[in-house]
XYZ file of C-alpha atoms in Angstrom:
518
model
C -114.657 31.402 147.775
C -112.800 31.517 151.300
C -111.587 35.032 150.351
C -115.224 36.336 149.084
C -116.419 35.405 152.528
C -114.145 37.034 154.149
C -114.398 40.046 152.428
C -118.251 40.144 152.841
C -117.506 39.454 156.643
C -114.928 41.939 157.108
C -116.761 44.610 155.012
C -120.054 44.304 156.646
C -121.395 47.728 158.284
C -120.210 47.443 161.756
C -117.364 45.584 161.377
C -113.609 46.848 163.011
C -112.217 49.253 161.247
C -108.798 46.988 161.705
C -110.435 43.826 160.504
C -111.798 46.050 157.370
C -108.022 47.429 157.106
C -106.292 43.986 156.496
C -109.070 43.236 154.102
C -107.815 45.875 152.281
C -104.597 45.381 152.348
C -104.640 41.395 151.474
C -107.409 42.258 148.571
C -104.796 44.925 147.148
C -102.011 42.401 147.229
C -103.907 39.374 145.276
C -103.385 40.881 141.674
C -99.481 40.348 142.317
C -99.762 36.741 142.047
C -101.052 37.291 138.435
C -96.989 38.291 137.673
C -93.789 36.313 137.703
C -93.045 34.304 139.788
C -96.314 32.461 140.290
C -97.380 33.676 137.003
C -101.003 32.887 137.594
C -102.089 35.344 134.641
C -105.269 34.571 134.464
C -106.397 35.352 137.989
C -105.840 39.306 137.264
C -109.154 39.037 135.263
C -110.990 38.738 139.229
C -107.611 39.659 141.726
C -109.160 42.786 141.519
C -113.160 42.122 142.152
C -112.678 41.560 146.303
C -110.833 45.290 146.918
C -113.238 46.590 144.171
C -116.100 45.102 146.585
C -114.606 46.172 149.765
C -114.147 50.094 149.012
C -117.966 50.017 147.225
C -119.338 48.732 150.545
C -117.471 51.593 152.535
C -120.621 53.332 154.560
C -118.412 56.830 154.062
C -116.602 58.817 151.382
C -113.231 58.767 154.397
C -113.572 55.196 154.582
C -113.710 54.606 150.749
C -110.107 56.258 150.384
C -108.832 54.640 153.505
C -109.576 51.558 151.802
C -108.432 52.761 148.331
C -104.964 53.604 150.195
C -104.338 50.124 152.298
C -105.286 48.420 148.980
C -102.998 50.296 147.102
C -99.835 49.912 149.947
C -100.924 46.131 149.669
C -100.609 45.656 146.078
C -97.015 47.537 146.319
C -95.523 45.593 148.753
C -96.460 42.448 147.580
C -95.279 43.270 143.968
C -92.244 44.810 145.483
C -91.571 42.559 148.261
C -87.979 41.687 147.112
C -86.637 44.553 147.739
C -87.072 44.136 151.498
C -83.585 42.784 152.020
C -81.981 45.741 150.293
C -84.366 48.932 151.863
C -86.057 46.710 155.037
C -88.346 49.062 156.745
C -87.895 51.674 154.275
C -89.979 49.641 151.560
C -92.894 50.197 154.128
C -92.280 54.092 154.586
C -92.333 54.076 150.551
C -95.331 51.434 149.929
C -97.550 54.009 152.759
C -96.784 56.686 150.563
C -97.328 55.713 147.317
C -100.541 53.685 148.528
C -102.266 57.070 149.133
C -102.329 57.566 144.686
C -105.023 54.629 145.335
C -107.383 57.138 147.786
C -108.982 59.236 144.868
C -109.426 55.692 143.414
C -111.314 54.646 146.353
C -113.710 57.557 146.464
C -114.083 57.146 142.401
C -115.299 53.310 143.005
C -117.260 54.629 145.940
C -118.971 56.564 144.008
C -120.223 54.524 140.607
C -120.376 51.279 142.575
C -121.386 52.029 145.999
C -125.069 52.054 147.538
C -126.987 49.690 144.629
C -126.354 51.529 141.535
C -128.007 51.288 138.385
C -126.795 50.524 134.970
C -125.883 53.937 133.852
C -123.941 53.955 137.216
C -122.744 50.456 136.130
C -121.618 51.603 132.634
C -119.883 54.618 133.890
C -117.743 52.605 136.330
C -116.769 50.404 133.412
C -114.899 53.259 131.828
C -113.965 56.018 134.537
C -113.197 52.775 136.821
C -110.489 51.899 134.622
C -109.575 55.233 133.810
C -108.608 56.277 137.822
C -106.677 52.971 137.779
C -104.387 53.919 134.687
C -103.919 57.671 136.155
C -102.651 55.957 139.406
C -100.269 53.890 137.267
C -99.274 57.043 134.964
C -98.418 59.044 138.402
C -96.075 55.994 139.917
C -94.594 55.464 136.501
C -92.730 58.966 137.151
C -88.922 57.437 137.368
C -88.060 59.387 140.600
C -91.254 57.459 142.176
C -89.482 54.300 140.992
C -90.793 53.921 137.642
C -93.524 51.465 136.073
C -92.597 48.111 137.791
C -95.733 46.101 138.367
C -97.764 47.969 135.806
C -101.224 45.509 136.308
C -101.240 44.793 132.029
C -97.834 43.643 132.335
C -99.151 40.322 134.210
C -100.333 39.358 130.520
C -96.779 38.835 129.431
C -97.740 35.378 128.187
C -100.992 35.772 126.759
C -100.992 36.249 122.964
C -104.482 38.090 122.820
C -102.725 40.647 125.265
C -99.807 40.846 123.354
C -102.085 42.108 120.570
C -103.692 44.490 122.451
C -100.448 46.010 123.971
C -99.511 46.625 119.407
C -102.597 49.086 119.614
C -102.434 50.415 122.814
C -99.254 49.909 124.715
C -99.352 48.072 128.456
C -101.756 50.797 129.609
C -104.573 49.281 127.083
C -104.247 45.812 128.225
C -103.883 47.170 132.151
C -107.727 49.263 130.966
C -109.035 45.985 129.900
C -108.428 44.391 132.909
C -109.739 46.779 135.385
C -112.761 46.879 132.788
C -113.299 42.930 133.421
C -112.686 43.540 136.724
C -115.326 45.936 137.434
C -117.756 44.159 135.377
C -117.473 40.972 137.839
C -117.845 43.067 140.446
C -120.992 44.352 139.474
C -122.393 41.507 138.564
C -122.006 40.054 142.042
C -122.748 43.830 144.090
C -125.453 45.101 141.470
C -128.629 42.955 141.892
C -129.866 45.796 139.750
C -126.968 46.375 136.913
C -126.303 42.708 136.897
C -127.405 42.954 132.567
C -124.625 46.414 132.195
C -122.018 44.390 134.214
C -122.629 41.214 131.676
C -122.542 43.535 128.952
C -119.509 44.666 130.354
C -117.498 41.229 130.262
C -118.958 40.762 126.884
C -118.034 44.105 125.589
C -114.404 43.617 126.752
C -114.336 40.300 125.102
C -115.614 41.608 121.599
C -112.815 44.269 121.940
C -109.676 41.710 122.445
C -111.836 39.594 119.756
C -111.501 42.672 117.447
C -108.006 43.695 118.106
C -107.222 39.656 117.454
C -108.695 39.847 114.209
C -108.626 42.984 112.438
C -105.298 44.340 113.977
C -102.187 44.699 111.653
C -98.934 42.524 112.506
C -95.324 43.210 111.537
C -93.816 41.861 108.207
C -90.795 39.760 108.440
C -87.356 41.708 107.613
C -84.475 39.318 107.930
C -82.747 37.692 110.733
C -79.584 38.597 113.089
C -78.018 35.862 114.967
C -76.649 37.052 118.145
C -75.626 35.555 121.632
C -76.225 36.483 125.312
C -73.119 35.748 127.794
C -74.965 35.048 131.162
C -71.756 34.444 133.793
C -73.636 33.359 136.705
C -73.412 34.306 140.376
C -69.663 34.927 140.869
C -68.957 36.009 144.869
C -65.941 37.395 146.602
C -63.657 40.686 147.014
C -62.661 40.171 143.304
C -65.706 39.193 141.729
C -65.883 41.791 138.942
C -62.449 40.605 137.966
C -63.286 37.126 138.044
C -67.010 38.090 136.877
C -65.047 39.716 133.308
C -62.823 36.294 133.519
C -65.892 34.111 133.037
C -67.582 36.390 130.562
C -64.365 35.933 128.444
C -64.355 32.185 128.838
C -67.968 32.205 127.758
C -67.412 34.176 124.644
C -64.342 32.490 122.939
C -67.021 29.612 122.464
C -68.469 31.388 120.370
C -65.736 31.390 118.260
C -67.151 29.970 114.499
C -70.564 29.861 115.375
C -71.032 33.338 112.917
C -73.098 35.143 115.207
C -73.779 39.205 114.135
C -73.150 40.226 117.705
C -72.488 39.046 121.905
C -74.436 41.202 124.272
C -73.351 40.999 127.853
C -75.120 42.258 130.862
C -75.090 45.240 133.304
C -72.186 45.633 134.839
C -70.224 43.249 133.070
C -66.950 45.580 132.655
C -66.353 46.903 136.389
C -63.485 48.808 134.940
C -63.477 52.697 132.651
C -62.081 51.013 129.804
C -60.396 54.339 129.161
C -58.732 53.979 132.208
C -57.767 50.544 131.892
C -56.727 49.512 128.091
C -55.504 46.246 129.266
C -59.280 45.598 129.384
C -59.647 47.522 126.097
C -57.422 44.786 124.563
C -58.878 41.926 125.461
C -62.397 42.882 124.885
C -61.106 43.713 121.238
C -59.137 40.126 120.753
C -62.398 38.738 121.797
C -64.087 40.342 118.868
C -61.723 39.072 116.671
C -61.653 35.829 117.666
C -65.726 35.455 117.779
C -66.001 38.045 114.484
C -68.334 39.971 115.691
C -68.846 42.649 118.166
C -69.492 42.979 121.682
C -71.661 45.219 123.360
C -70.644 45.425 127.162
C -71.691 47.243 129.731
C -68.993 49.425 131.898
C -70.170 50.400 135.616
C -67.672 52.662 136.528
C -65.985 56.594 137.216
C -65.006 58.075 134.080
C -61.503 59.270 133.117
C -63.648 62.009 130.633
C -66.475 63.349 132.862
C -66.667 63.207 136.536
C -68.999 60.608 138.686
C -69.611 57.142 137.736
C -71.620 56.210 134.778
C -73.574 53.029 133.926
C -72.652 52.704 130.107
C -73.589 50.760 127.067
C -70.367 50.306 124.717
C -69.634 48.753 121.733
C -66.320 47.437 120.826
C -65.278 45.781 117.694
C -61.911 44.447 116.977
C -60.172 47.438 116.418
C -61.492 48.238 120.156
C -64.141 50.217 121.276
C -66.621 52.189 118.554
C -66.957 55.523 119.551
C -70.532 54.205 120.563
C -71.545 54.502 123.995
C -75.183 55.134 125.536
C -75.344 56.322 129.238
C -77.975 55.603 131.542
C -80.350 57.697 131.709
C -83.247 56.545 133.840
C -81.707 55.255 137.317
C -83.199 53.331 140.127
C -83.982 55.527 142.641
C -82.127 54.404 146.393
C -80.472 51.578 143.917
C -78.438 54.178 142.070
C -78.966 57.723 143.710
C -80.910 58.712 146.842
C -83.501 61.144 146.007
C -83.207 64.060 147.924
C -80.490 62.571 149.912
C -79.832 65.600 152.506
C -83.536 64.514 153.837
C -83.170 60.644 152.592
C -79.886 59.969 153.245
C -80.625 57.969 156.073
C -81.605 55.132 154.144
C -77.981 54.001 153.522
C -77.867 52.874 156.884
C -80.923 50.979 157.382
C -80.598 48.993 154.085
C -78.244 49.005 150.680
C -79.137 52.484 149.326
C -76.312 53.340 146.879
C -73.554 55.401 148.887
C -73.047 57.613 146.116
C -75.562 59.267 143.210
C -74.739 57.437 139.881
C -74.924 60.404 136.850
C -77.583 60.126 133.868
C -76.753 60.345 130.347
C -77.858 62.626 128.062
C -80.723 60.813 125.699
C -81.084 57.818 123.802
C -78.665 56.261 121.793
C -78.489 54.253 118.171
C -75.472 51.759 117.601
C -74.670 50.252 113.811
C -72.779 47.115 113.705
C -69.623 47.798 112.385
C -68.291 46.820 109.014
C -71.833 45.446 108.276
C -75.251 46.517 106.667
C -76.817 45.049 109.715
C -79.506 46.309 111.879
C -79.253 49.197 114.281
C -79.435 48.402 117.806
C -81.152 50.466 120.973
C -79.604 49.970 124.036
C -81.412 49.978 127.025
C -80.067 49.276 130.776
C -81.603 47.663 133.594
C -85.112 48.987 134.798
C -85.591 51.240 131.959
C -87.159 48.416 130.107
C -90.007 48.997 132.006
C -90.823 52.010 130.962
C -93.080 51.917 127.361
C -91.459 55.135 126.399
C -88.078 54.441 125.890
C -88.545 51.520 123.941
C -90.936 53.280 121.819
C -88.876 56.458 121.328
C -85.900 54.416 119.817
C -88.146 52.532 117.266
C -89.369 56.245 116.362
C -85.625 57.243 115.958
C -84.835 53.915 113.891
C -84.073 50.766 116.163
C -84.603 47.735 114.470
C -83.233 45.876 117.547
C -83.896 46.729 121.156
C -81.035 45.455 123.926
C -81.637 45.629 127.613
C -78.813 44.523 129.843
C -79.575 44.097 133.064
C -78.315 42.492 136.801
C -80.500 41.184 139.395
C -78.262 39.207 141.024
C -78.610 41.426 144.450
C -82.308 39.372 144.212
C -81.407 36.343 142.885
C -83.663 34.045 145.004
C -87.106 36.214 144.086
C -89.480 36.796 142.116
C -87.352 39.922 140.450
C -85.771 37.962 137.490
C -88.841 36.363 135.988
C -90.721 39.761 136.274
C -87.768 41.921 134.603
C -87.087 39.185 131.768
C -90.735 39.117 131.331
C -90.880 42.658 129.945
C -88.748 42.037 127.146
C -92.101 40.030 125.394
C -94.220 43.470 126.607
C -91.662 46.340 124.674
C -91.277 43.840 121.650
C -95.162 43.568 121.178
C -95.698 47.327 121.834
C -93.284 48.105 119.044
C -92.899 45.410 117.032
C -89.219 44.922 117.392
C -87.483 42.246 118.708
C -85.880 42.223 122.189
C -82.924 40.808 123.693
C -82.836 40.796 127.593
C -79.285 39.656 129.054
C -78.217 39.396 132.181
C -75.170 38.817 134.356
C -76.927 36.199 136.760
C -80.856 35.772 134.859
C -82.990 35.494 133.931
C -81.347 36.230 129.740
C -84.201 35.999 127.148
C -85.193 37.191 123.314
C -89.024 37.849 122.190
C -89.634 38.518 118.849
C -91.363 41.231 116.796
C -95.016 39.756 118.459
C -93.844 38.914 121.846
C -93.029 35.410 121.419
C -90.352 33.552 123.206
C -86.960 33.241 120.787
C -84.741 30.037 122.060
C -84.288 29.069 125.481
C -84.272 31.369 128.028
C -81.129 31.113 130.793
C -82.418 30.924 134.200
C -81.053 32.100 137.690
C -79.001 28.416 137.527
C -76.971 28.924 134.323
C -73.411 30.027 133.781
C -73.435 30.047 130.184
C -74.176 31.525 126.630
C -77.006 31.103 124.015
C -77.445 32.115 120.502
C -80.662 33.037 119.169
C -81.461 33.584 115.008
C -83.521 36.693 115.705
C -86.134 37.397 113.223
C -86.182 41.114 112.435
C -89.365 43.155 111.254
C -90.811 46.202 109.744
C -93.330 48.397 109.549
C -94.772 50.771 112.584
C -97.343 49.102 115.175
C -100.148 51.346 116.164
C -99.033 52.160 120.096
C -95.479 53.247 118.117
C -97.603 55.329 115.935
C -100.294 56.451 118.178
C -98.645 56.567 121.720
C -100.306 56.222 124.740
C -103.544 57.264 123.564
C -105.509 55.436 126.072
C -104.022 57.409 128.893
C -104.950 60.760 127.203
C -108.121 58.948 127.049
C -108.870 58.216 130.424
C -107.568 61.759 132.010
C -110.059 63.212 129.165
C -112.882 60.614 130.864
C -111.995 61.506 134.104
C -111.669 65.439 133.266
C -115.926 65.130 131.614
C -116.260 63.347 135.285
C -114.859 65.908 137.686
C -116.865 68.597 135.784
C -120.210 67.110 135.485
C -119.982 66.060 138.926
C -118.771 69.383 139.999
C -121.803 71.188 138.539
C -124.098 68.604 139.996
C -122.457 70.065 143.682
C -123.242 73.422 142.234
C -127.007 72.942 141.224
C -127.317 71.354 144.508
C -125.891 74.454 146.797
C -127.672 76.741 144.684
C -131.066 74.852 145.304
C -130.642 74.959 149.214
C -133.447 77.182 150.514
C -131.721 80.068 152.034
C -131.432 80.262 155.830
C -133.774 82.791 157.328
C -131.941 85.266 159.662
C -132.014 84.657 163.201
């Protein structure tokens, strides 16, 4: 209630422009308490209803999109906030920019919600609304403008109507209900006149989930794996990825007779090309033996066959490494490379930029346990198990089980963990495959086929392993089938838009009496 007054305070005609600014920018950073840590889920139904209010009370088109782009540089740097120890004033430089996607948005909400609209207004906004909010997401998605993190339908990680919803329509239909609900609220509180669309709104949404709830297909149960995530812990010093693979080793050989189908450790676990260094090679393959099972590691390091340094996937059984190895192909941009570093550059010395571009891989890659009949994995490293694609692609190709390994440890003491583990419950819902997330430092977890929690998950705290009896699945969900469907969708929505509205502008200039000559 606090915040609603201020917003109606600060967004008053004649208030300061800076006063109206910070409004903005605190409205566009509520929704990030919806995600982990706080996890307060159910507040993204409304986190968006005080921005929503602010930019539809903006007295001009200039000051609609001003607000649209403060929102949106809110809303980034509060979901990204963790990163300020590793880019410091740089996260600002990139929040400004990519806060200006939000400005069309701004003028969009201007327009269907703005003034004291009616219900077709009303019942417009409730789709093209929406639809503006998904394209901004599409456009940030783009990997070099550092990928989907913070997608607004990933807040929902929890929720098992929403995990539903993300089988028929991927993240981006869950995100489209929640801007829906959204916009509704706000209506009903701006629209004296619309108030019956905007309830109709909230109850149309409702119907929808309802629907999906009911009538939507779920996965049939195909067998079980039993595998185990090695989570070493934080391990510090001049010689920690040699006391990091130490620990990892110690770890594993407790595995020993506990029959588990495979050990997955995290990104970065093998500092070392294992071509390079077949001491390592050994080892790693005596561990197989003794556990009797394979181990898929992950080797950050220069290559002795290609030049650069790779971050790699690679299975080893216990005659040694497979033959199978999948490359990183999606990097974190400043993390791993500097994009356009001869004009960028300069952000190695004002935060932890990597010194030197990382090299991509060339595609997606399928593993088979060897010596078994078992199921066959798709590996998937660090921040590309944000993006809905990938994990969708290697169902199409055959996965059965998805595997992201992944290292946070730079932001061990943020929200970062709980927001990357909590994607694994998004990708397995989407596809209906289950999904192992391990980690060198945490948070290490396993969803299953619908998104539900497998086991315990290891937090930030643990130096240890875990074992999970994985329940496997078949058949093809709908967002494998269909793709993103609801983003072709909206740009089609917002396409019928532009062009009515653009002959509208053109009936009106040709109806102008013409000027008589002077």
């Amino acid at each position: 209630m606090a915040l609603m007054s201020a917003v109606r305070r600060w967004s008053r005609p004649g208030a300061s422009p800076w006063w109206r600014a910070v409004a903005a920018l605190l409205a566009g950073a509520l929704p990030a308490l919806a995600f982990p840590a706080p996890a307060l889920w159910w507040l993204a139904y409304a986190a968006l209803v005080p921005w929503l209010l602010i930019v539809a009370s903006a007295a001009t088109p200039r000051r609609a999109a001003l607000d649209g782009w403060f929102g949106g540089a809110g809303f980034l740097l509060a979901v990204h906030h963790w990163l300020l120890p590793s880019l410091h004033v740089f996260i600002l430089v990139l929040a400004a920019l990519l806060g200006l996607l939000w400005a069309p948005w701004g003028l969009l909400v201007r327009r269907l919600l703005g003034g004291a609209p009616g219900p077709g207004r009303v019942a417009a906004a409730l789709v093209l609304v929406p639809s503006g909010w998904l394209t901004v997401e599409l456009v940030r998605s783009w990997e070099y403008l550092g990928g989907p993190w913070g997608l607004l339908g990933a807040s929902q990680w929890q929720v098992a109507p929403a995990l539903r919803v993300a089988s028929v329509g991927g993240v981006w239909l869950v995100g489209f209900v929640l801007v829906a609900v959204n916009t509704a609220v706000a209506a009903l509180i701006s629209a004296p006149r619309a108030r019956a669309a905007g309830a109709a709104g909230v109850l149309a949404c409702a119907v929808a989930v309802a629907g999906v709830w009911v009538w939507a297909p779920l996965p049939e149960r195909a067998g079980t794996v039993r595998i185990a995530l090695v989570q070493p812990g934080v391990i510090a010093g001049g010689h920690s990825p040699q006391r990091r693979f130490d620990r990892e080793e110690v770890l594993t050989r407790q595995l020993a007779g506990r029959r588990v189908d495979l050990v997955v450790w995290g990104e970065s676990s093998v500092g070392q090309d294992l071509d390079r260094r077949p001491d390592l090679r050994r080892r790693l393959a005596a561990l197989s033996r003794e556990v009797g099972a394979p181990l898929l590691v992950n080797v950050d390091a220069r290559r002795a066959d290609r030049p650069g340094i790779f971050k790699s996937s690679v299975l080893v059984s216990p005659d040694g490494p497979t033959g199978d190895r999948y490359d990183k192909t999606r990097l974190v941009p400043f993390g791993e490379y500097v994009p356009a570093r001869s004009l960028l550059g300069w952000a190695t010395s004002v935060g932890k930029a990597a010194g030197e571009d990382r090299r991509r891989g060339d595609g997606p890659v399928l593993m088979r346990l060897p010596g078994t009949d078992g199921p066959l994995i798709g590996p998937l490293v660090c921040f590309e198990s944000a993006f809905p694609d990938m994990s969708r692609r290697l169902v199409r190709d055959g996965a059965q089980l998805i595997v992201a390994q992944s290292a946070t440890s730079t932001f061990q003491h943020s929200w970062a963990p709980r927001q990357h583990a909590s994607l694994a419950a998004l990708r397995a819902a989407e596809t209906w495959r289950p999904m192992a997330h391990a980690t060198l430092t945490g948070v290490s977890a396993v969803a299953d086929a619908r998104g539900r929690q497998v086991g315990e998950r290891l937090g930030t705290d643990r130096s240890a392993f875990a074992v999970y009896d994985v329940p496997l699945a078949r058949g093809t969900s709908p967002y494998v089938r269909f793709g993103d469907w609801v983003v072709y969708g909206s740009l089609a929505a917002l396409g019928v838009f532009c062009a009515i509205e653009g002959a509208r502008a053109l009936r009106r200039e040709v109806r102008k009496p013409a000027r008589s000559p002077r």
